[in-house]
Amino acid sequence: MLEGKYQDFYKQISKQIDTKKIFTDKLHTLAYGTDASFYRLIPKIVIKTDTSKEVEDILKLSNEMELSVTFRAAGTSLSGQAISDSILIVTSRNFRDFRVSEDKSLISLQPALTGQEANNILAPFSKKIGPDPASINAAMIGGIAANNASGMCCGISQNSYKTLDSMKLIFADGTKLDTSDEKSKESFRQTHKEFLSALKEIATETKNDKELKEKIEKKFKIKNTCGYSLNALTDFDDEFEILQHLIIGSEGTLAFIEEITYKTVEDLKDKASALIYFKDVKEACSAVTKLKLARDSKTIVVDAVELMDRAGLRSIEEDPSMPDFIKDFDEEVTALLIETRAVSNEALKIQIKEIEELLEEFKVVRDFYFTTDVKEYTMYWKIRKGLFPAVGAVRDIGTTVIIEDVAYPIESLAQATLELQELFKKHNYNEALIFGHALEGNFHFVFTQDFSTEEEVKRYDAFMNDVVNQVAVKYEGSLKAEHGTGRNMAAFIEVEWGKTAYSMMKRIKELFDPKNLLNPGVIINDDAEAHIKNLKAMPATNNLVDTCIECGFCEPTCPSNDITLTPRQRIVVNREISRLESIGENEEAKEYMDAYQYDGLETCAACSLCSTACPVKIDTGSLTKYLRAEQISDTANNIASKIANNYSTTLKGMRVGLGGANLVHKILGTSSMESITSTFRDWSNGKIPKWSPYLPKSININTNFEQQQLDKKVVYFPSCINRSMGRNAKTTVDEELFDITIKLLKKAGFQILFPNNLENLCCGMPFSSKGFKEQAQIKSDELEKELNEISNFGQYPVLCDTSPCTKKMIESFKSDIKLYEPIEFALDYLSPQLDFEKIDEAITIHTTCSSRKMGLHEKFIELANMCSTNVIVPDNVKCCGFAGDRGFNFPELNDSALRFLKDDTKNAKYAFSTSKTCEIGLSEHSNLDYNSIFYLIDKVTKAKNC
């Protein structure tokens, strides 16, 4: 319950912002208040904002009432800079407008676009943004700029600071400034004359202080995000350039970034990578130093050098994609992942040779080579990017994984790294490992920590103090190179920078935020123990998800990420429930469970796409199915068993229902049908499923047709959906999918076999998705038995016309049946027998969750390109959110997941997928008629030699 000023704030802000976007309850404040760090604060109010006007209104009111606010983008933040115990402003995933300049040299981005989305926009022009953090698929632009995040290749030459063109900002009092607009700047000069004068004075003092200026120049020759970007005071004379460059890396403590315009950089397509194994860390670091000096002198071209020590290699040596020989390495072996990029293939070959020659003097434990194979080097980089979460996954349950982020002067790299390893031993962090951007002297070291006892907290504190002295004092390096100061290093800024520089930082904070309302406690924090307060517990909850470190990499793939909870948030809530139960707070745990029902269970698509983005493959969809199974009553279980045992009757009932609905639709018309069914749904409080004009008609299929006896045979298993659901009333196609599939198979020269007892067969997915494991297994076993027999125990391939069903069969079957869904079957069995003639009309495709998890997304694109000269692949749609029958019962999930589909497919004429239920929602939200890809293949092919 809100009290005092917060209650008054809520009442007033609710008049300006929809209360559906304002959260004060336990569930949402906990879920949204969690970032990737090991700190925890619970906000009193969370507000999801879609527009700058909403942020402006919040800031004006919070400033007036003197309530602190924190800005939150993706929350991949590792240093505690995205959490709050006051008001948390979350930039919703709809805060995502962008503009690309005519010459493609600039891109303007709102804060909720991810770095990868920005690069996808620029990819057609062979451009990208400079920053390239490992979290680029999840990290949003607002956070990338606010933290001055860098990454693998950008170093200090292409980070946000160096590639910044202009910004739109909102200050603590709600004042707006567009640094690209002269009128906006002139207005700001009028209203903030004293502010600009004071800022100029700070800059002048800094420039005139020779010792301080030299220190700033030295410290920013290496990566440094510890404290404010003091280099802005010495790099620029124009007060607006100083101002906007101070915002970079300020972690939301100076202003809100409404929009940032980046100077784009060239995205060179010719590249090569090598994974090289050195005899020890000293040898590897010495090689790095030589590479760095050679690059700086322009002797060679090397774009990235990533180090992985033996402990890091050990953490991923069991990965199936890693070579077996890594397991046999000595304890000192250290790897360097090196990448070089070029303007042409010829130039690339020269660069590779030059790097190889430079490395000849160093001792390696295996011969190495540079690969230009995209799959091979993509695998190398995927392993490197997933190293941090992978380490977290092997920690003891209940402990926290901590990643620190330091940079050393390159000439000290080898010795400093050896001393850092000695500090691990001194404080008994025997599992600690080192990896990172070695070319910039920037290392991440990872270790696990138990914060449950005072003794363990003291051990961590002593270790951190030793690290601070080693990095900042002895080697004059950076305590934070790219992860941001946060709460984690705020207590040590003065140690690194000295009193004079720190006093400048405090003056900057006071100038921009005189009431200390923007993200207090971050960067500027006089509490010497800030780094060991508000520590986050990581209790066990379920072995399906216990390895999660709450990094948030999963969130962009989740169809419910803008409507209810994300996979990370679902795990956070379940951990809290388990924690409360463990200490006997069962009543409060029950409160969370009740609130979790809709947000956590009912609106989870259980699509498991989160596992494809997670470096350690955590499947929160499986957790949802597990929790649903726990809720099943005896009555529901009995009903499920009756359905499973009388499946043909169930399908007959479905056909009757579809027939009735379509008959009424035909009589009433679409608009009246939508109005009436929507009213009924409202009256029932959502209990009556949503009706869609794209609802299929009922069908019966006929498997008894004449065929020739042929040597080429295929078993065709039409899914139960496609045995009962046909075309919809708005379709543009003339034949049912079953008939098109038969036509295609015959065209390709196959004799078609059907399993016996077809009408009763089902893969089990309708049961498993709802938690009915026993019934799902019964149906799966029945189907496997029949398919085994008809395929002559795997002699003939089995085609299922629906991708999700195929994946369920692959997961459940124990025998060696060759199972195919439409994409892979078309490529492997149809394309060799058919001639393709591409159409020129634009088509769009949707890869279902199941197809993505089977690794078929790229293959679907390949197949589509065989059929059309113009293929549109929507970047903003992953899972459609229809999720079987969820699209009928919880259509808001489908609405949210496909909110960008119409814009992304506006130029398409035809649309294709591989799942009937997905196609219902896709058609409704795009106004295109989505059908199986088999329709297109039939349209563009003819039998060879005919």
PDB file of N, CA, C and O in Angstrom, residues 153 268-274 295 300-305 337-344 347-356 370-372 377 381:
ATOM      1  N   CYS A 153      34.545  -5.363 -30.460  1.00  0.00           N
ATOM      2  CA  CYS A 153      35.373  -4.767 -31.515  1.00  0.00           C
ATOM      3  C   CYS A 153      35.465  -3.248 -31.451  1.00  0.00           C
ATOM      4  O   CYS A 153      36.388  -2.668 -32.011  1.00  0.00           O
ATOM      5  N   LEU A 268      32.060  -4.099 -42.369  1.00  0.00           N
ATOM      6  CA  LEU A 268      32.837  -4.828 -43.391  1.00  0.00           C
ATOM      7  C   LEU A 268      32.410  -6.297 -43.417  1.00  0.00           C
ATOM      8  O   LEU A 268      32.386  -6.966 -42.388  1.00  0.00           O
ATOM      9  N   LYS A 269      32.087  -6.768 -44.582  1.00  0.00           N
ATOM     10  CA  LYS A 269      31.551  -8.124 -44.714  1.00  0.00           C
ATOM     11  C   LYS A 269      32.642  -9.190 -44.822  1.00  0.00           C
ATOM     12  O   LYS A 269      32.417 -10.351 -44.487  1.00  0.00           O
ATOM     13  N   ASP A 270      33.826  -8.802 -45.300  1.00  0.00           N
ATOM     14  CA  ASP A 270      34.917  -9.773 -45.409  1.00  0.00           C
ATOM     15  C   ASP A 270      35.636  -9.847 -44.072  1.00  0.00           C
ATOM     16  O   ASP A 270      36.288  -8.889 -43.647  1.00  0.00           O
ATOM     17  N   LYS A 271      35.514 -10.971 -43.417  1.00  0.00           N
ATOM     18  CA  LYS A 271      36.117 -11.103 -42.086  1.00  0.00           C
ATOM     19  C   LYS A 271      36.581 -12.535 -41.863  1.00  0.00           C
ATOM     20  O   LYS A 271      36.109 -13.479 -42.517  1.00  0.00           O
ATOM     21  N   ALA A 272      37.508 -12.670 -40.949  1.00  0.00           N
ATOM     22  CA  ALA A 272      38.040 -13.996 -40.603  1.00  0.00           C
ATOM     23  C   ALA A 272      38.356 -14.020 -39.121  1.00  0.00           C
ATOM     24  O   ALA A 272      38.731 -13.000 -38.533  1.00  0.00           O
ATOM     25  N   SER A 273      38.203 -15.183 -38.508  1.00  0.00           N
ATOM     26  CA  SER A 273      38.502 -15.343 -37.082  1.00  0.00           C
ATOM     27  C   SER A 273      39.346 -16.587 -36.864  1.00  0.00           C
ATOM     28  O   SER A 273      39.257 -17.563 -37.622  1.00  0.00           O
ATOM     29  N   ALA A 274      40.152 -16.524 -35.814  1.00  0.00           N
ATOM     30  CA  ALA A 274      40.965 -17.690 -35.421  1.00  0.00           C
ATOM     31  C   ALA A 274      40.874 -17.853 -33.921  1.00  0.00           C
ATOM     32  O   ALA A 274      40.917 -16.875 -33.169  1.00  0.00           O
ATOM     33  N   ARG A 295      48.878  -2.790 -34.166  1.00  0.00           N
ATOM     34  CA  ARG A 295      47.671  -2.159 -34.717  1.00  0.00           C
ATOM     35  C   ARG A 295      47.742  -0.639 -34.589  1.00  0.00           C
ATOM     36  O   ARG A 295      47.410   0.095 -35.515  1.00  0.00           O
ATOM     37  N   ILE A 300      49.494  -3.757 -38.712  1.00  0.00           N
ATOM     38  CA  ILE A 300      48.539  -4.813 -39.038  1.00  0.00           C
ATOM     39  C   ILE A 300      47.126  -4.289 -38.844  1.00  0.00           C
ATOM     40  O   ILE A 300      46.916  -3.229 -38.251  1.00  0.00           O
ATOM     41  N   VAL A 301      46.154  -5.047 -39.349  1.00  0.00           N
ATOM     42  CA  VAL A 301      44.743  -4.736 -39.127  1.00  0.00           C
ATOM     43  C   VAL A 301      44.143  -5.872 -38.317  1.00  0.00           C
ATOM     44  O   VAL A 301      44.013  -6.999 -38.801  1.00  0.00           O
ATOM     45  N   VAL A 302      43.828  -5.580 -37.071  1.00  0.00           N
ATOM     46  CA  VAL A 302      43.149  -6.556 -36.216  1.00  0.00           C
ATOM     47  C   VAL A 302      42.017  -5.830 -35.519  1.00  0.00           C
ATOM     48  O   VAL A 302      42.189  -4.744 -34.963  1.00  0.00           O
ATOM     49  N   ASP A 303      40.825  -6.402 -35.572  1.00  0.00           N
ATOM     50  CA  ASP A 303      39.640  -5.711 -35.068  1.00  0.00           C
ATOM     51  C   ASP A 303      39.251  -6.130 -33.662  1.00  0.00           C
ATOM     52  O   ASP A 303      38.647  -5.338 -32.935  1.00  0.00           O
ATOM     53  N   ALA A 304      39.561  -7.337 -33.288  1.00  0.00           N
ATOM     54  CA  ALA A 304      39.192  -7.793 -31.953  1.00  0.00           C
ATOM     55  C   ALA A 304      40.120  -8.907 -31.513  1.00  0.00           C
ATOM     56  O   ALA A 304      40.540  -9.742 -32.323  1.00  0.00           O
ATOM     57  N   VAL A 305      40.430  -8.892 -30.226  1.00  0.00           N
ATOM     58  CA  VAL A 305      41.177  -9.986 -29.613  1.00  0.00           C
ATOM     59  C   VAL A 305      40.512 -10.278 -28.268  1.00  0.00           C
ATOM     60  O   VAL A 305      40.524  -9.450 -27.367  1.00  0.00           O
ATOM     61  N   LEU A 337      40.764 -15.334 -29.161  1.00  0.00           N
ATOM     62  CA  LEU A 337      39.890 -15.324 -30.329  1.00  0.00           C
ATOM     63  C   LEU A 337      40.163 -14.013 -31.068  1.00  0.00           C
ATOM     64  O   LEU A 337      39.888 -12.931 -30.552  1.00  0.00           O
ATOM     65  N   ILE A 338      40.730 -14.125 -32.251  1.00  0.00           N
ATOM     66  CA  ILE A 338      41.177 -12.949 -33.006  1.00  0.00           C
ATOM     67  C   ILE A 338      40.327 -12.792 -34.259  1.00  0.00           C
ATOM     68  O   ILE A 338      40.059 -13.764 -34.966  1.00  0.00           O
ATOM     69  N   GLU A 339      39.903 -11.549 -34.514  1.00  0.00           N
ATOM     70  CA  GLU A 339      39.145 -11.277 -35.740  1.00  0.00           C
ATOM     71  C   GLU A 339      39.788 -10.129 -36.504  1.00  0.00           C
ATOM     72  O   GLU A 339      40.233  -9.147 -35.927  1.00  0.00           O
ATOM     73  N   THR A 340      39.816 -10.275 -37.815  1.00  0.00           N
ATOM     74  CA  THR A 340      40.266  -9.202 -38.700  1.00  0.00           C
ATOM     75  C   THR A 340      39.235  -9.020 -39.808  1.00  0.00           C
ATOM     76  O   THR A 340      38.652  -9.992 -40.286  1.00  0.00           O
ATOM     77  N   ARG A 341      38.994  -7.758 -40.175  1.00  0.00           N
ATOM     78  CA  ARG A 341      37.985  -7.442 -41.191  1.00  0.00           C
ATOM     79  C   ARG A 341      38.627  -6.618 -42.294  1.00  0.00           C
ATOM     80  O   ARG A 341      39.567  -5.863 -42.039  1.00  0.00           O
ATOM     81  N   ALA A 342      38.082  -6.748 -43.500  1.00  0.00           N
ATOM     82  CA  ALA A 342      38.715  -6.083 -44.639  1.00  0.00           C
ATOM     83  C   ALA A 342      37.682  -5.588 -45.638  1.00  0.00           C
ATOM     84  O   ALA A 342      36.515  -5.989 -45.611  1.00  0.00           O
ATOM     85  N   VAL A 343      38.152  -4.721 -46.526  1.00  0.00           N
ATOM     86  CA  VAL A 343      37.279  -4.146 -47.549  1.00  0.00           C
ATOM     87  C   VAL A 343      37.095  -5.090 -48.730  1.00  0.00           C
ATOM     88  O   VAL A 343      36.220  -4.890 -49.565  1.00  0.00           O
ATOM     89  N   SER A 344      37.923  -6.116 -48.799  1.00  0.00           N
ATOM     90  CA  SER A 344      37.810  -7.094 -49.881  1.00  0.00           C
ATOM     91  C   SER A 344      38.436  -8.403 -49.436  1.00  0.00           C
ATOM     92  O   SER A 344      39.200  -8.451 -48.470  1.00  0.00           O
ATOM     93  N   ALA A 347      42.261  -8.213 -49.692  1.00  0.00           N
ATOM     94  CA  ALA A 347      42.861  -7.494 -48.564  1.00  0.00           C
ATOM     95  C   ALA A 347      42.833  -8.357 -47.307  1.00  0.00           C
ATOM     96  O   ALA A 347      43.774  -8.339 -46.503  1.00  0.00           O
ATOM     97  N   LEU A 348      41.769  -9.136 -47.155  1.00  0.00           N
ATOM     98  CA  LEU A 348      41.655 -10.006 -45.989  1.00  0.00           C
ATOM     99  C   LEU A 348      42.788 -11.034 -45.959  1.00  0.00           C
ATOM    100  O   LEU A 348      43.382 -11.294 -44.908  1.00  0.00           O
ATOM    101  N   LYS A 349      43.082 -11.615 -47.093  1.00  0.00           N
ATOM    102  CA  LYS A 349      44.156 -12.613 -47.147  1.00  0.00           C
ATOM    103  C   LYS A 349      45.496 -12.010 -46.732  1.00  0.00           C
ATOM    104  O   LYS A 349      46.281 -12.640 -46.022  1.00  0.00           O
ATOM    105  N   ILE A 350      45.741 -10.785 -47.154  1.00  0.00           N
ATOM    106  CA  ILE A 350      46.985 -10.102 -46.788  1.00  0.00           C
ATOM    107  C   ILE A 350      47.032  -9.862 -45.281  1.00  0.00           C
ATOM    108  O   ILE A 350      48.062 -10.092 -44.627  1.00  0.00           O
ATOM    109  N   GLN A 351      45.914  -9.401 -44.730  1.00  0.00           N
ATOM    110  CA  GLN A 351      45.844  -9.118 -43.290  1.00  0.00           C
ATOM    111  C   GLN A 351      46.066 -10.382 -42.462  1.00  0.00           C
ATOM    112  O   GLN A 351      46.775 -10.357 -41.445  1.00  0.00           O
ATOM    113  N   ILE A 352      45.470 -11.476 -42.890  1.00  0.00           N
ATOM    114  CA  ILE A 352      45.632 -12.741 -42.177  1.00  0.00           C
ATOM    115  C   ILE A 352      47.108 -13.144 -42.152  1.00  0.00           C
ATOM    116  O   ILE A 352      47.647 -13.532 -41.109  1.00  0.00           O
ATOM    117  N   LYS A 353      47.746 -13.036 -43.297  1.00  0.00           N
ATOM    118  CA  LYS A 353      49.162 -13.412 -43.384  1.00  0.00           C
ATOM    119  C   LYS A 353      50.014 -12.558 -42.454  1.00  0.00           C
ATOM    120  O   LYS A 353      50.917 -13.056 -41.766  1.00  0.00           O
ATOM    121  N   GLU A 354      49.724 -11.266 -42.391  1.00  0.00           N
ATOM    122  CA  GLU A 354      50.493 -10.356 -41.537  1.00  0.00           C
ATOM    123  C   GLU A 354      50.316 -10.695 -40.058  1.00  0.00           C
ATOM    124  O   GLU A 354      51.285 -10.659 -39.285  1.00  0.00           O
ATOM    125  N   ILE A 355      49.112 -11.041 -39.672  1.00  0.00           N
ATOM    126  CA  ILE A 355      48.867 -11.413 -38.272  1.00  0.00           C
ATOM    127  C   ILE A 355      49.571 -12.721 -37.945  1.00  0.00           C
ATOM    128  O   ILE A 355      50.193 -12.876 -36.886  1.00  0.00           O
ATOM    129  N   GLU A 356      49.478 -13.675 -38.849  1.00  0.00           N
ATOM    130  CA  GLU A 356      50.140 -14.972 -38.638  1.00  0.00           C
ATOM    131  C   GLU A 356      51.647 -14.799 -38.464  1.00  0.00           C
ATOM    132  O   GLU A 356      52.266 -15.434 -37.604  1.00  0.00           O
ATOM    133  N   PHE A 370      42.982 -19.148 -39.654  1.00  0.00           N
ATOM    134  CA  PHE A 370      41.885 -18.190 -39.703  1.00  0.00           C
ATOM    135  C   PHE A 370      40.796 -18.739 -40.615  1.00  0.00           C
ATOM    136  O   PHE A 370      41.067 -19.150 -41.736  1.00  0.00           O
ATOM    137  N   THR A 371      39.577 -18.741 -40.115  1.00  0.00           N
ATOM    138  CA  THR A 371      38.470 -19.245 -40.912  1.00  0.00           C
ATOM    139  C   THR A 371      37.620 -18.093 -41.431  1.00  0.00           C
ATOM    140  O   THR A 371      37.366 -17.119 -40.725  1.00  0.00           O
ATOM    141  N   THR A 372      37.185 -18.215 -42.671  1.00  0.00           N
ATOM    142  CA  THR A 372      36.250 -17.256 -43.255  1.00  0.00           C
ATOM    143  C   THR A 372      34.859 -17.864 -43.372  1.00  0.00           C
ATOM    144  O   THR A 372      33.949 -17.242 -43.909  1.00  0.00           O
ATOM    145  N   TYR A 377      33.038 -19.201 -37.659  1.00  0.00           N
ATOM    146  CA  TYR A 377      33.440 -18.097 -36.783  1.00  0.00           C
ATOM    147  C   TYR A 377      32.266 -17.551 -35.986  1.00  0.00           C
ATOM    148  O   TYR A 377      32.452 -17.010 -34.897  1.00  0.00           O
ATOM    149  N   TRP A 381      32.254 -16.934 -31.818  1.00  0.00           N
ATOM    150  CA  TRP A 381      31.813 -15.715 -31.135  1.00  0.00           C
ATOM    151  C   TRP A 381      30.592 -15.963 -30.255  1.00  0.00           C
ATOM    152  O   TRP A 381      30.422 -15.307 -29.225  1.00  0.00           O
TER     153      TRP A 381
END
